Each structure stands twice: as C-alpha cells, then as structure tokens.
Amino acid sequence: MGCVKPITAAQKPARCFALIDCNNFYASCERLFRPDLKFKPLIVASNNDGCAVARSAEAKALGIKMGAPIFKIQDLIRQHDVQVFSSNYALYADISNRVMTTLESMVPQLEVYSIDEAFADLTGVASAVSLTDFGHELRDKVERWVGIRTCVGMAPTKTLAKLANYGAKKYPKTGGVVDLTSQARQRKLMAITPVDEVWGVGRKLSKRLNTMGIETALQLADADLKTIRKAFSVVLERTARELRGESCLSMQDVTPTKQQIVVSRSFGSPVEGLDSIQSAVATFIVRAAEKLRYEGQSAKQATVFMRTNPFNTSDAQYSNSVTYELPVPTQDTRELLTLAQALCARIYRPGFRYTKAGVMLSDFYQPGVFQTSLFDVHEPKPKSKALMAVLDNLNKTKTGTLYFASQHGKTDWHMKRERLSPAYTTRWSDIPKAR
DNA sequence: TCTGGGGTCCTAGGACCC
DNA sequence: TCTGGGGTCCTAGGACCC
C-alpha cells in the first residue's frame, strides 16, 4: 500500500494572479468592423471630440500622446491620414462583454477590473499546466472568438501581474504573455521599469519618489517600508509590499455597490441661458436616476454643479455646486428631476459662458431600509415603483422612447460627435451586411 | 473655435464629546 | 472657566485608476 503524504505548506499551490488586458481597446473595436483600416493610424476621441483617448499602434508610432487635444494634432492627422473616431461606448461595452464572457469560461475566477481588463485567479492552475501555455490559450481564444488582441501577465500579486502585463505589451519578443512567477525574473523586469509604470504610482508620486532617488520599480520594492509609509501613505506601502511578492490585494469576487453616481458632460459649445443648462441637467438627472435603479438603490443626496471653461482665461470664470439632502431617499425620476431643476436655478448666475454641468447622487440606501422619523410627513409619489419600471423597460430597448418634457428643451448644449461609427452590434439597422 | 467622464480610497483638520 | 488626552464623525481635497 502506498503511503499518502500529508499536505504541507510547501505543497500548497502558490498564489497566482493573471491580468488580461486588451490592446488599444477602443481603437481595436473600431477596427473590428473596418478591416480596410487594419494598418492605418487610427485614434478614438473623447466626448465632444476633445482629445485622443485611444490610439492604434500606428498612431502611437506617430507620436500622438494619450490625451492629446485633437485641435493640437490636426496637422499630424492630415499629414498621415489618421482616422479619427468619436467614442462609441455602446460598441465598446458590447465587445467588452464578449471578451469577459470568453475569459470567464476559461478561468476559475474572474474580476472584471475595467472595460478592457480583468484579473483572474490562477492559483492551482499553475501546478496543472505551464502558465505560459495557459496564457497563450487565453489570448488565442479571445482573439479567435471576439477578434480582439490581448496581453497576459501572471504573477503572485496583482501589482506584479500588472507589471508582467506591462512587460508583455512593451516587449514583443514575449509574444504577449509574461510569467513572472520567479523572483529572479520579477527583479530583472523591475530593474528596467521606471517607477511611474507601477500600478498605483502616478505623476505626482513618481516625481516625489524620483527626488528621493527612487527611479525604478526595483528601487521601490527594495525601499524601507517604514520610510515609505511615513513619507507617503499606507497605499504606497502596500504597493511596495506587492512588488516584493507579498499579496495585499485580493480578488473582488462581488462587484461592490456604488457609493455615488455621476453624470456630467462638457457642452458642444458654450451656453449662457438658464433654460439651456436646465435642459442639460434634466437629461443628466434622468440618466443618473436610471443608473440608480439599475443598482437597486435609493439616494438621499443630490448635487448639481456647473462651470465655465477654466482653460479660457479671457472669459469671466464661475464655478459652483450645491448639494441637497432629501428627507427620505428616493429612486423616483420625477422627484429627483424637480429637485435638480430647483438646485440648478439656485446656483445659476447670468452673464457667463458655461461649458460643463453635471449631477451627482450619493448617500445610498436599499429601498425600504431607511428609518423614517415619527414626525416625517413625506408623501411618496404615487405608483412610483410601477411607473419607473415601465419607464426603464421602454427605454431598455431604445433609449429615449419615453422621456420627460424638461429633457427636450434647448439642445444647444449637445455634444459634438461628428465622427461616430455605426452601432454595429447593438442596433439592428447598423448591423454590417455581408455580400 | 477646439482640452473626457466616471469612479475609489486615504488623509488632514475641524467640531464635538467625555 | 481652564486644561489635557483621547475618541468619533464629517468634510474637503488630493492622489490614483481606466
């Protein structure tokens, strides 16, 4: 009879995270339905066609930076026939869902971290197959099924997995997959990675780190933890620990409930009248209330803000916001709409050229949980739940089917989206035809 | 003329209480 | 009325992420 060895700590599979990240995601989505643009430089612009938020490899090679204002790179665009697209979030969200569903079918646990990237828990998988091989399987399947290229980084902590992914993107020789399980490889990559590429280290922090002589990821990993904690915060200390291989950030298996909902837009061109801003704010609060109900929450606080263009120094500047606390949380659009319009009027000042406004909902409660006081005389809107359900259902199939009168006032604030691609995957009339 | 939008977390400082 | 320590709660602002 063979003897069964007891499981020791040494045999416990080491923790392993993977980070799967889509390459140039928005640009790749646009190209999916335009194979004729395959090797052309292409960029996707932010709302109002303001700045570049995604670039194809060819556009990056031209030196177009992330966030570059479109009007500043007009010459480059003309010279190299750069294809510019307005952002088409309906398309990107749909493609993202397909990518995530594909990944979910292949890994034990997936945490969708953003529209174009996800963490997977590969603890245990590592002992069964070669991690690099598995990374390639993930990559190949997503590319075959959805048509989107990804890079895969694998390591014992999330921060190192991010770093591995950075390596997979940066160095083509890796074939888009980097296994950073071994400490020697971790240190090798960290030694040649600037500290500002580390997840959690932004512009401000890297500047301060540089002045302390910390320029590479490795130097941050080797820095004295107490000093880091004292000079910065627990956040950066955690980052340093993660770089050392100590896992501080775990998988988030359930999406945490939202703390706040913001809907705001820059206007297509400056507006002055209260009626214009109220029409914009009406649209924003209707959307915010819809999101709120989707989250299954009620809000007790609502904020409205508006401002002029801070970039235009020759214009008179004004910026203000006002927050109102409701006696009882609500998820009824009618109630929030009336409130938002009143708040809007309260902070509006004539004589300014406004370029942005927005609304925010916060202080959330699950419906029915809020304890009303004995003396509250709050009269809930009649048939609120049923009416909102009808509203949401009608608008689910086609946005704007049912709307409030105040949403359709002035339209001079509307966004600029002059180069919008069709909704290839989410609107029947836009589905591409195959001949 | 033209510079995105939507989030989270942490910290410092003030108010207030015992 | 003053003093000091210690705790909690709230808010504004700063930093980060994609």
Short mmCIF file of C-alpha atoms (C1' of nucleotides) in Angstrom, two decimals:
data_model
loop_
_atom_site.label_atom_id
_atom_site.label_comp_id
_atom_site.label_asym_id
_atom_site.label_seq_id
_atom_site.Cartn_x
_atom_site.Cartn_y
_atom_site.Cartn_z
CA MET A 1 0.00 0.00 0.00
CA GLY A 2 1.37 3.37 -0.95
CA CYS A 3 1.60 6.00 1.67
CA VAL A 4 -0.26 9.26 1.31
CA LYS A 5 1.93 12.21 2.13
CA PRO A 6 0.34 14.90 4.26
CA ILE A 7 -0.11 18.22 2.52
CA THR A 8 2.50 20.62 3.80
CA ALA A 9 2.72 24.35 3.43
CA ALA A 10 5.36 23.88 0.78
CA GLN A 11 2.93 21.94 -1.36
CA LYS A 12 0.14 24.46 -1.08
CA PRO A 13 -0.11 26.00 -4.52
CA ALA A 14 1.42 29.46 -4.62
CA ARG A 15 -0.97 32.32 -5.24
CA CYS A 16 -1.16 33.32 -8.85
CA PHE A 17 -2.97 36.22 -10.45
CA ALA A 18 -3.28 36.92 -14.14
CA LEU A 19 -4.03 40.27 -15.68
CA ILE A 20 -5.57 40.12 -19.13
CA ASP A 21 -5.64 43.49 -20.89
CA CYS A 22 -6.95 44.30 -24.37
CA ASN A 23 -4.54 46.04 -26.72
CA ASN A 24 -5.54 49.59 -27.72
CA PHE A 25 -9.08 48.59 -26.85
CA TYR A 26 -11.29 51.36 -28.30
CA ALA A 27 -9.13 51.59 -31.41
CA SER A 28 -9.27 47.81 -31.85
CA CYS A 29 -13.08 47.85 -31.51
CA GLU A 30 -13.39 50.43 -34.26
CA ARG A 31 -11.10 48.40 -36.49
CA LEU A 32 -13.03 45.21 -35.92
CA PHE A 33 -15.67 46.30 -38.44
CA ARG A 34 -13.32 48.22 -40.69
CA PRO A 35 -10.71 45.72 -41.82
CA ASP A 36 -9.71 48.21 -44.51
CA LEU A 37 -8.15 50.28 -41.71
CA LYS A 38 -6.03 47.43 -40.41
CA PHE A 39 -2.59 49.02 -40.80
CA LYS A 40 -3.72 52.66 -40.76
CA PRO A 41 -3.10 55.04 -37.86
CA LEU A 42 -6.40 55.42 -36.00
CA ILE A 43 -7.46 57.31 -32.91
CA VAL A 44 -10.62 57.46 -30.84
CA ALA A 45 -11.59 60.86 -29.46
CA SER A 46 -13.17 61.65 -26.10
CA ASN A 47 -16.64 63.18 -25.80
CA ASN A 48 -17.05 66.34 -27.86
CA ASP A 49 -14.18 65.05 -29.99
CA GLY A 50 -11.92 66.79 -27.47
CA CYS A 51 -8.81 64.68 -27.10
CA ALA A 52 -7.34 61.34 -28.11
CA VAL A 53 -8.27 58.61 -25.63
CA ALA A 54 -7.18 55.58 -27.64
CA ARG A 55 -4.61 55.08 -30.36
CA SER A 56 -3.71 52.25 -32.68
CA ALA A 57 -0.07 51.13 -32.71
CA GLU A 58 0.50 53.15 -35.89
CA ALA A 59 -0.92 56.29 -34.26
CA LYS A 60 1.29 55.79 -31.21
CA ALA A 61 4.28 55.44 -33.54
CA LEU A 62 3.45 58.87 -34.97
CA GLY A 63 4.00 60.28 -31.50
CA ILE A 64 0.34 61.00 -30.71
CA LYS A 65 0.14 61.06 -26.94
CA MET A 66 -2.67 59.78 -24.77
CA GLY A 67 -4.99 62.71 -24.01
CA ALA A 68 -3.59 64.94 -26.73
CA PRO A 69 -6.16 67.61 -27.70
CA ILE A 70 -7.37 66.89 -31.24
CA PHE A 71 -7.07 70.51 -32.34
CA LYS A 72 -3.38 70.47 -31.45
CA ILE A 73 -2.61 67.47 -33.65
CA GLN A 74 -4.64 68.50 -36.70
CA ASP A 75 -1.54 68.81 -38.88
CA LEU A 76 -0.35 65.34 -37.98
CA ILE A 77 -3.81 63.93 -38.67
CA ARG A 78 -3.94 65.48 -42.14
CA GLN A 79 -0.36 64.60 -43.00
CA HIS A 80 -0.66 60.92 -42.18
CA ASP A 81 -4.34 60.45 -42.93
CA VAL A 82 -5.05 59.45 -39.33
CA GLN A 83 -8.56 58.04 -38.96
CA VAL A 84 -10.43 59.80 -36.16
CA PHE A 85 -13.50 58.27 -34.49
CA SER A 86 -15.84 59.79 -31.91
CA SER A 87 -16.16 57.47 -28.92
CA ASN A 88 -18.89 54.88 -29.34
CA TYR A 89 -19.40 53.49 -25.86
CA ALA A 90 -22.30 51.24 -26.82
CA LEU A 91 -19.99 49.38 -29.18
CA TYR A 92 -17.08 49.14 -26.71
CA ALA A 93 -19.32 47.90 -23.88
CA ASP A 94 -20.74 45.16 -26.09
CA ILE A 95 -17.32 43.98 -27.30
CA SER A 96 -16.06 44.12 -23.71
CA ASN A 97 -18.87 41.80 -22.61
CA ARG A 98 -17.87 39.29 -25.24
CA VAL A 99 -14.23 39.37 -24.15
CA MET A 100 -15.14 38.93 -20.47
CA THR A 101 -17.61 36.11 -21.16
CA THR A 102 -14.94 34.27 -23.12
CA LEU A 103 -12.41 34.66 -20.30
CA GLU A 104 -14.96 33.61 -17.67
CA SER A 105 -15.45 30.33 -19.49
CA MET A 106 -11.76 29.52 -19.09
CA VAL A 107 -10.67 30.50 -15.58
CA PRO A 108 -11.83 29.56 -12.08
CA GLN A 109 -12.49 33.17 -11.06
CA LEU A 110 -12.57 36.44 -12.95
CA GLU A 111 -12.67 40.00 -11.66
CA VAL A 112 -13.63 42.47 -14.36
CA TYR A 113 -11.49 45.44 -13.42
CA SER A 114 -12.37 47.86 -16.20
CA ILE A 115 -13.88 47.90 -19.67
CA ASP A 116 -10.71 46.42 -21.18
CA GLU A 117 -9.02 44.40 -18.48
CA ALA A 118 -9.66 41.68 -15.94
CA PHE A 119 -7.85 39.84 -13.17
CA ALA A 120 -8.09 36.07 -13.00
CA ASP A 121 -7.21 33.89 -10.04
CA LEU A 122 -4.99 31.14 -11.39
CA THR A 123 -3.97 29.69 -8.04
CA GLY A 124 -3.95 25.95 -8.56
CA VAL A 125 -3.95 26.16 -12.34
CA ALA A 126 -0.20 26.67 -12.24
CA SER A 127 0.54 23.20 -10.96
CA ALA A 128 -1.54 21.54 -13.68
CA VAL A 129 -0.23 23.22 -16.82
CA SER A 130 2.53 25.54 -17.91
CA LEU A 131 1.43 29.05 -17.07
CA THR A 132 2.87 30.47 -20.25
CA ASP A 133 0.96 27.92 -22.32
CA PHE A 134 -2.23 28.76 -20.46
CA GLY A 135 -1.66 32.46 -21.05
CA HIS A 136 -1.40 31.79 -24.76
CA GLU A 137 -4.60 29.75 -24.69
CA LEU A 138 -6.46 32.67 -23.12
CA ARG A 139 -5.04 35.07 -25.63
CA ASP A 140 -5.71 32.89 -28.67
CA LYS A 141 -9.28 32.10 -27.74
CA VAL A 142 -10.24 35.75 -27.17
CA GLU A 143 -8.66 36.69 -30.47
CA ARG A 144 -10.40 33.88 -32.35
CA TRP A 145 -13.81 34.32 -30.76
CA VAL A 146 -14.02 38.09 -30.43
CA GLY A 147 -11.29 39.40 -32.70
CA ILE A 148 -9.56 41.43 -30.02
CA ARG A 149 -5.88 41.05 -29.15
CA THR A 150 -4.88 40.90 -25.52
CA CYS A 151 -1.74 40.65 -23.42
CA VAL A 152 -1.47 38.41 -20.38
CA GLY A 153 0.71 38.91 -17.31
CA MET A 154 0.93 36.38 -14.49
CA ALA A 155 2.48 36.77 -11.02
CA PRO A 156 1.96 36.11 -7.29
CA THR A 157 0.41 39.55 -6.64
CA LYS A 158 -1.92 41.84 -8.55
CA THR A 159 0.65 44.63 -8.78
CA LEU A 160 3.25 42.22 -10.16
CA ALA A 161 0.67 40.80 -12.60
CA LYS A 162 0.10 44.35 -13.83
CA LEU A 163 3.83 44.72 -14.23
CA ALA A 164 4.05 41.42 -16.09
CA ASN A 165 1.34 42.68 -18.42
CA TYR A 166 3.30 45.86 -18.98
CA GLY A 167 6.27 43.72 -19.95
CA ALA A 168 4.15 41.62 -22.31
CA LYS A 169 2.98 44.79 -24.07
CA LYS A 170 6.30 46.56 -24.11
CA TYR A 171 8.49 43.70 -25.33
CA PRO A 172 7.13 42.00 -28.47
CA LYS A 173 9.58 39.12 -28.04
CA THR A 174 7.41 37.87 -25.17
CA GLY A 175 4.63 37.05 -27.61
CA GLY A 176 2.18 38.93 -25.41
CA VAL A 177 2.47 36.59 -22.43
CA VAL A 178 4.75 37.04 -19.42
CA ASP A 179 5.01 34.63 -16.49
CA LEU A 180 6.55 36.48 -13.56
CA THR A 181 6.38 33.65 -11.04
CA SER A 182 10.09 33.53 -10.42
CA GLN A 183 11.57 36.19 -8.19
CA ALA A 184 14.65 36.47 -10.36
CA ARG A 185 12.51 37.41 -13.36
CA GLN A 186 10.49 39.85 -11.24
CA ARG A 187 13.64 41.66 -10.20
CA LYS A 188 15.04 41.64 -13.70
CA LEU A 189 11.94 43.34 -15.13
CA MET A 190 11.59 45.74 -12.21
CA ALA A 191 15.20 46.88 -12.62
CA ILE A 192 14.46 48.19 -16.12
CA THR A 193 10.98 49.55 -15.39
CA PRO A 194 10.59 53.23 -14.43
CA VAL A 195 8.73 53.61 -11.15
CA ASP A 196 5.89 55.60 -12.75
CA GLU A 197 4.86 52.48 -14.68
CA VAL A 198 3.99 50.76 -11.41
CA TRP A 199 0.24 50.40 -10.75
CA GLY A 200 -0.67 52.99 -8.11
CA VAL A 201 2.22 55.33 -8.83
CA GLY A 202 1.03 58.33 -10.81
CA ARG A 203 2.67 61.57 -11.90
CA LYS A 204 2.82 63.28 -8.53
CA LEU A 205 4.10 60.30 -6.59
CA SER A 206 6.76 59.38 -9.12
CA LYS A 207 8.09 62.92 -9.04
CA ARG A 208 8.46 62.80 -5.27
CA LEU A 209 9.94 59.31 -5.42
CA ASN A 210 12.48 60.47 -8.01
CA THR A 211 13.70 63.23 -5.72
CA MET A 212 14.30 60.57 -3.08
CA GLY A 213 16.43 58.68 -5.56
CA ILE A 214 13.80 56.04 -6.35
CA GLU A 215 13.61 55.79 -10.12
CA THR A 216 12.88 52.15 -10.88
CA ALA A 217 10.24 49.70 -9.72
CA LEU A 218 13.00 47.64 -8.13
CA GLN A 219 14.18 50.56 -6.03
CA LEU A 220 10.64 50.99 -4.73
CA ALA A 221 10.42 47.28 -3.94
CA ASP A 222 13.68 47.46 -2.01
CA ALA A 223 12.89 50.71 -0.22
CA ASP A 224 12.44 50.78 3.55
CA LEU A 225 8.74 50.20 4.23
CA LYS A 226 8.61 52.43 7.30
CA THR A 227 10.10 55.32 5.37
CA ILE A 228 7.61 54.86 2.54
CA ARG A 229 4.72 54.70 4.97
CA LYS A 230 5.89 57.83 6.74
CA ALA A 231 6.75 59.90 3.68
CA PHE A 232 3.69 58.81 1.69
CA SER A 233 0.86 56.59 2.92
CA VAL A 234 -0.31 53.07 3.54
CA VAL A 235 -1.33 52.90 -0.10
CA LEU A 236 2.21 53.16 -1.39
CA GLU A 237 3.48 50.88 1.36
CA ARG A 238 1.03 48.28 0.09
CA THR A 239 2.31 48.77 -3.44
CA ALA A 240 5.89 48.25 -2.29
CA ARG A 241 4.90 45.07 -0.45
CA GLU A 242 3.09 43.77 -3.52
CA LEU A 243 6.21 44.39 -5.60
CA ARG A 244 8.12 42.24 -3.09
CA GLY A 245 5.71 39.41 -3.72
CA GLU A 246 3.54 39.85 -0.65
CA SER A 247 -0.08 39.74 -1.81
CA CYS A 248 -2.06 42.58 -0.21
CA LEU A 249 -4.83 42.98 -2.77
CA SER A 250 -7.24 40.10 -3.14
CA MET A 251 -9.73 39.20 -5.83
CA GLN A 252 -13.01 41.11 -5.64
CA ASP A 253 -15.48 38.39 -6.41
CA VAL A 254 -18.59 40.51 -5.99
CA THR A 255 -18.77 43.93 -7.59
CA PRO A 256 -19.03 46.32 -4.65
CA THR A 257 -22.13 48.51 -4.59
CA LYS A 258 -21.56 52.00 -5.88
CA GLN A 259 -21.07 54.87 -3.43
CA GLN A 260 -22.01 57.57 -5.91
CA ILE A 261 -23.35 58.10 -9.40
CA VAL A 262 -22.10 60.98 -11.52
CA VAL A 263 -23.45 62.12 -14.87
CA SER A 264 -21.75 65.14 -16.38
CA ARG A 265 -20.80 66.42 -19.80
CA SER A 266 -18.89 69.21 -21.40
CA PHE A 267 -21.12 71.07 -23.81
CA GLY A 268 -20.53 71.03 -27.55
CA SER A 269 -20.20 74.80 -27.36
CA PRO A 270 -20.58 77.31 -24.51
CA VAL A 271 -24.15 78.15 -23.41
CA GLU A 272 -25.44 81.08 -21.40
CA GLY A 273 -29.14 80.75 -20.63
CA LEU A 274 -30.63 79.02 -17.60
CA ASP A 275 -33.04 77.18 -19.90
CA SER A 276 -30.16 75.55 -21.77
CA ILE A 277 -28.43 74.41 -18.60
CA GLN A 278 -31.67 73.15 -17.11
CA SER A 279 -32.34 71.13 -20.21
CA ALA A 280 -28.87 69.57 -19.93
CA VAL A 281 -29.24 68.93 -16.20
CA ALA A 282 -32.65 67.33 -16.82
CA THR A 283 -31.06 64.88 -19.23
CA PHE A 284 -28.25 64.12 -16.76
CA ILE A 285 -30.51 63.53 -13.75
CA VAL A 286 -32.83 61.27 -15.76
CA ARG A 287 -29.83 59.15 -16.73
CA ALA A 288 -28.47 59.19 -13.17
CA ALA A 289 -31.83 58.03 -11.76
CA GLU A 290 -31.89 55.23 -14.31
CA LYS A 291 -28.42 54.09 -13.21
CA LEU A 292 -29.55 54.35 -9.58
CA ARG A 293 -32.49 51.99 -10.16
CA TYR A 294 -30.24 49.64 -12.09
CA GLU A 295 -28.04 49.47 -8.98
CA GLY A 296 -31.15 48.76 -6.92
CA GLN A 297 -30.52 51.78 -4.69
CA SER A 298 -32.24 54.94 -3.50
CA ALA A 299 -30.35 58.19 -2.98
CA LYS A 300 -30.70 60.68 -0.17
CA GLN A 301 -28.34 63.30 -1.57
CA ALA A 302 -28.27 65.08 -4.89
CA THR A 303 -25.69 67.57 -6.16
CA VAL A 304 -25.82 69.86 -9.18
CA PHE A 305 -22.76 71.69 -10.49
CA MET A 306 -21.92 73.96 -13.42
CA ARG A 307 -18.84 75.80 -14.57
CA THR A 308 -17.32 77.98 -17.24
CA ASN A 309 -14.26 76.95 -19.24
CA PRO A 310 -11.20 77.17 -16.95
CA PHE A 311 -8.90 76.91 -20.00
CA ASN A 312 -10.27 80.10 -21.47
CA THR A 313 -8.57 82.67 -19.29
CA SER A 314 -10.06 85.66 -21.12
CA ASP A 315 -13.63 84.69 -20.16
CA ALA A 316 -15.14 85.58 -16.79
CA GLN A 317 -14.97 82.44 -14.62
CA TYR A 318 -17.70 80.94 -12.48
CA SER A 319 -17.98 77.53 -10.88
CA ASN A 320 -20.42 76.40 -8.25
CA SER A 321 -22.16 73.37 -6.85
CA VAL A 322 -24.97 72.75 -4.42
CA THR A 323 -25.90 69.60 -2.52
CA TYR A 324 -29.35 68.90 -1.12
CA GLU A 325 -30.27 66.27 1.39
CA LEU A 326 -33.69 64.72 0.88
CA PRO A 327 -35.75 63.85 3.97
CA VAL A 328 -36.19 60.33 2.62
CA PRO A 329 -34.13 58.50 -0.02
CA THR A 330 -35.75 58.15 -3.43
CA GLN A 331 -35.25 56.47 -6.78
CA ASP A 332 -38.13 58.27 -8.48
CA THR A 333 -37.03 60.29 -11.51
CA ARG A 334 -39.84 62.81 -11.06
CA GLU A 335 -38.73 63.71 -7.55
CA LEU A 336 -35.06 63.97 -8.49
CA LEU A 337 -35.86 65.95 -11.62
CA THR A 338 -37.86 68.60 -9.76
CA LEU A 339 -35.08 68.87 -7.20
CA ALA A 340 -32.29 69.12 -9.78
CA GLN A 341 -34.06 71.89 -11.67
CA ALA A 342 -34.52 73.89 -8.48
CA LEU A 343 -30.87 73.42 -7.47
CA CYS A 344 -29.82 74.44 -10.95
CA ALA A 345 -31.73 77.71 -10.68
CA ARG A 346 -30.26 78.33 -7.26
CA ILE A 347 -26.62 78.40 -8.39
CA TYR A 348 -27.12 79.75 -11.91
CA ARG A 349 -25.71 83.23 -12.48
CA PRO A 350 -26.41 85.07 -15.73
CA GLY A 351 -23.65 86.58 -17.83
CA PHE A 352 -21.29 83.60 -18.01
CA ARG A 353 -20.44 81.21 -20.81
CA TYR A 354 -20.96 77.77 -19.30
CA THR A 355 -19.12 74.78 -20.78
CA LYS A 356 -19.90 71.98 -18.37
CA ALA A 357 -22.55 70.86 -15.91
CA GLY A 358 -23.36 67.69 -14.08
CA VAL A 359 -25.29 65.93 -11.35
CA MET A 360 -24.23 63.58 -8.61
CA LEU A 361 -26.28 61.18 -6.49
CA SER A 362 -24.92 59.87 -3.19
CA ASP A 363 -25.77 58.56 0.27
CA PHE A 364 -27.44 55.41 -0.97
CA TYR A 365 -29.95 53.15 0.78
CA GLN A 366 -31.60 49.93 -0.27
CA PRO A 367 -35.25 50.77 -0.90
CA GLY A 368 -37.32 50.28 2.23
CA VAL A 369 -34.35 50.18 4.59
CA PHE A 370 -34.41 53.85 5.57
CA GLN A 371 -35.87 54.54 9.00
CA THR A 372 -38.28 57.47 8.80
CA SER A 373 -38.77 59.52 11.90
CA LEU A 374 -42.08 59.68 13.69
CA PHE A 375 -42.75 63.20 12.51
CA ASP A 376 -41.84 62.78 8.86
CA VAL A 377 -44.66 63.85 6.65
CA HIS A 378 -43.08 62.56 3.48
CA GLU A 379 -45.65 61.70 0.83
CA PRO A 380 -44.16 59.26 -1.63
CA LYS A 381 -45.03 59.84 -5.28
CA PRO A 382 -47.99 57.66 -6.24
CA LYS A 383 -47.28 54.35 -8.02
CA SER A 384 -43.61 55.23 -8.14
CA LYS A 385 -42.24 51.72 -8.45
CA ALA A 386 -44.57 50.60 -11.22
CA LEU A 387 -44.16 53.77 -13.23
CA MET A 388 -40.37 53.70 -13.04
CA ALA A 389 -40.39 50.06 -14.10
CA VAL A 390 -42.45 50.91 -17.18
CA LEU A 391 -40.11 53.79 -17.95
CA ASP A 392 -36.99 51.63 -17.64
CA ASN A 393 -38.46 48.81 -19.68
CA LEU A 394 -39.46 51.03 -22.56
CA ASN A 395 -36.08 52.73 -22.61
CA LYS A 396 -34.15 49.49 -22.33
CA THR A 397 -34.94 48.50 -25.90
CA LYS A 398 -34.46 52.00 -27.26
CA THR A 399 -33.15 54.94 -25.26
CA GLY A 400 -35.35 58.00 -25.38
CA THR A 401 -38.57 56.11 -26.15
CA LEU A 402 -40.22 57.66 -23.11
CA TYR A 403 -38.90 60.93 -21.76
CA PHE A 404 -39.69 63.93 -19.61
CA ALA A 405 -40.74 67.22 -21.17
CA SER A 406 -37.90 69.10 -19.46
CA GLN A 407 -35.35 66.92 -21.25
CA HIS A 408 -36.42 68.30 -24.58
CA GLY A 409 -35.91 71.98 -24.11
CA LYS A 410 -32.90 73.68 -25.62
CA THR A 411 -30.40 71.48 -27.44
CA ASP A 412 -27.54 73.95 -27.88
CA TRP A 413 -25.52 72.15 -25.23
CA HIS A 414 -25.47 68.82 -27.06
CA MET A 415 -22.16 67.00 -27.52
CA LYS A 416 -20.17 67.05 -30.67
CA ARG A 417 -19.79 63.57 -32.14
CA GLU A 418 -19.00 64.21 -35.72
CA ARG A 419 -17.14 61.02 -36.47
CA LEU A 420 -19.29 58.43 -34.79
CA SER A 421 -19.10 54.89 -36.13
CA PRO A 422 -22.29 52.84 -36.52
CA ALA A 423 -23.60 50.75 -33.62
CA TYR A 424 -22.53 47.58 -35.44
CA THR A 425 -23.52 45.15 -32.73
CA THR A 426 -26.32 46.81 -30.83
CA ARG A 427 -28.65 48.36 -33.39
CA TRP A 428 -30.43 46.26 -35.99
CA SER A 429 -30.19 48.89 -38.69
CA ASP A 430 -26.43 49.19 -38.21
CA ILE A 431 -25.51 45.54 -38.48
CA PRO A 432 -22.90 45.16 -41.21
CA LYS A 433 -24.08 43.40 -44.36
CA ALA A 434 -22.07 40.55 -45.83
CA ARG A 435 -22.22 40.13 -49.54
"C1'" DT B 1 -13.46 77.54 -32.27
"C1'" DC B 2 -11.42 73.17 -30.35
"C1'" DT B 3 -8.60 70.42 -23.62
"C1'" DG B 4 -13.31 63.45 -21.45
"C1'" DG B 5 -16.06 61.15 -17.95
"C1'" DG B 6 -16.75 58.20 -14.01
"C1'" DG B 7 -15.08 56.22 -10.21
"C1'" DT B 8 -12.36 54.87 -5.40
"C1'" DC B 9 -9.53 55.45 -1.37
"C1'" DC B 10 -6.86 57.98 2.07
"C1'" DT B 11 -5.56 61.92 4.95
"C1'" DA B 12 -5.71 66.14 7.43
"C1'" DG B 13 -8.19 69.10 10.04
"C1'" DG B 14 -12.18 70.82 12.48
"C1'" DA B 15 -16.17 70.08 15.51
"C1'" DC B 16 -17.75 67.84 19.24
"C1'" DC B 17 -17.90 64.73 23.23
"C1'" DC B 18 -16.29 62.63 27.59
"C1'" DT C 1 -13.54 78.64 33.46
"C1'" DC C 2 -9.45 76.25 32.12
"C1'" DT C 3 -6.52 72.12 30.91
"C1'" DG C 4 -5.26 67.82 28.56
"C1'" DG C 5 -5.83 63.44 26.37
"C1'" DG C 6 -8.40 60.55 23.55
"C1'" DG C 7 -12.05 59.24 20.75
"C1'" DT C 8 -15.57 59.72 16.78
"C1'" DC C 9 -17.57 61.75 12.91
"C1'" DC C 10 -17.66 64.60 8.98
"C1'" DT C 11 -15.81 67.11 5.03
"C1'" DA C 12 -12.67 68.85 1.61
"C1'" DG C 13 -9.04 67.94 -1.07
"C1'" DG C 14 -5.59 65.19 -3.16
"C1'" DA C 15 -3.97 61.18 -5.24
"C1'" DC C 16 -4.81 57.33 -8.06
"C1'" DC C 17 -7.21 54.25 -11.69
"C1'" DC C 18 -9.15 53.32 -16.59
#
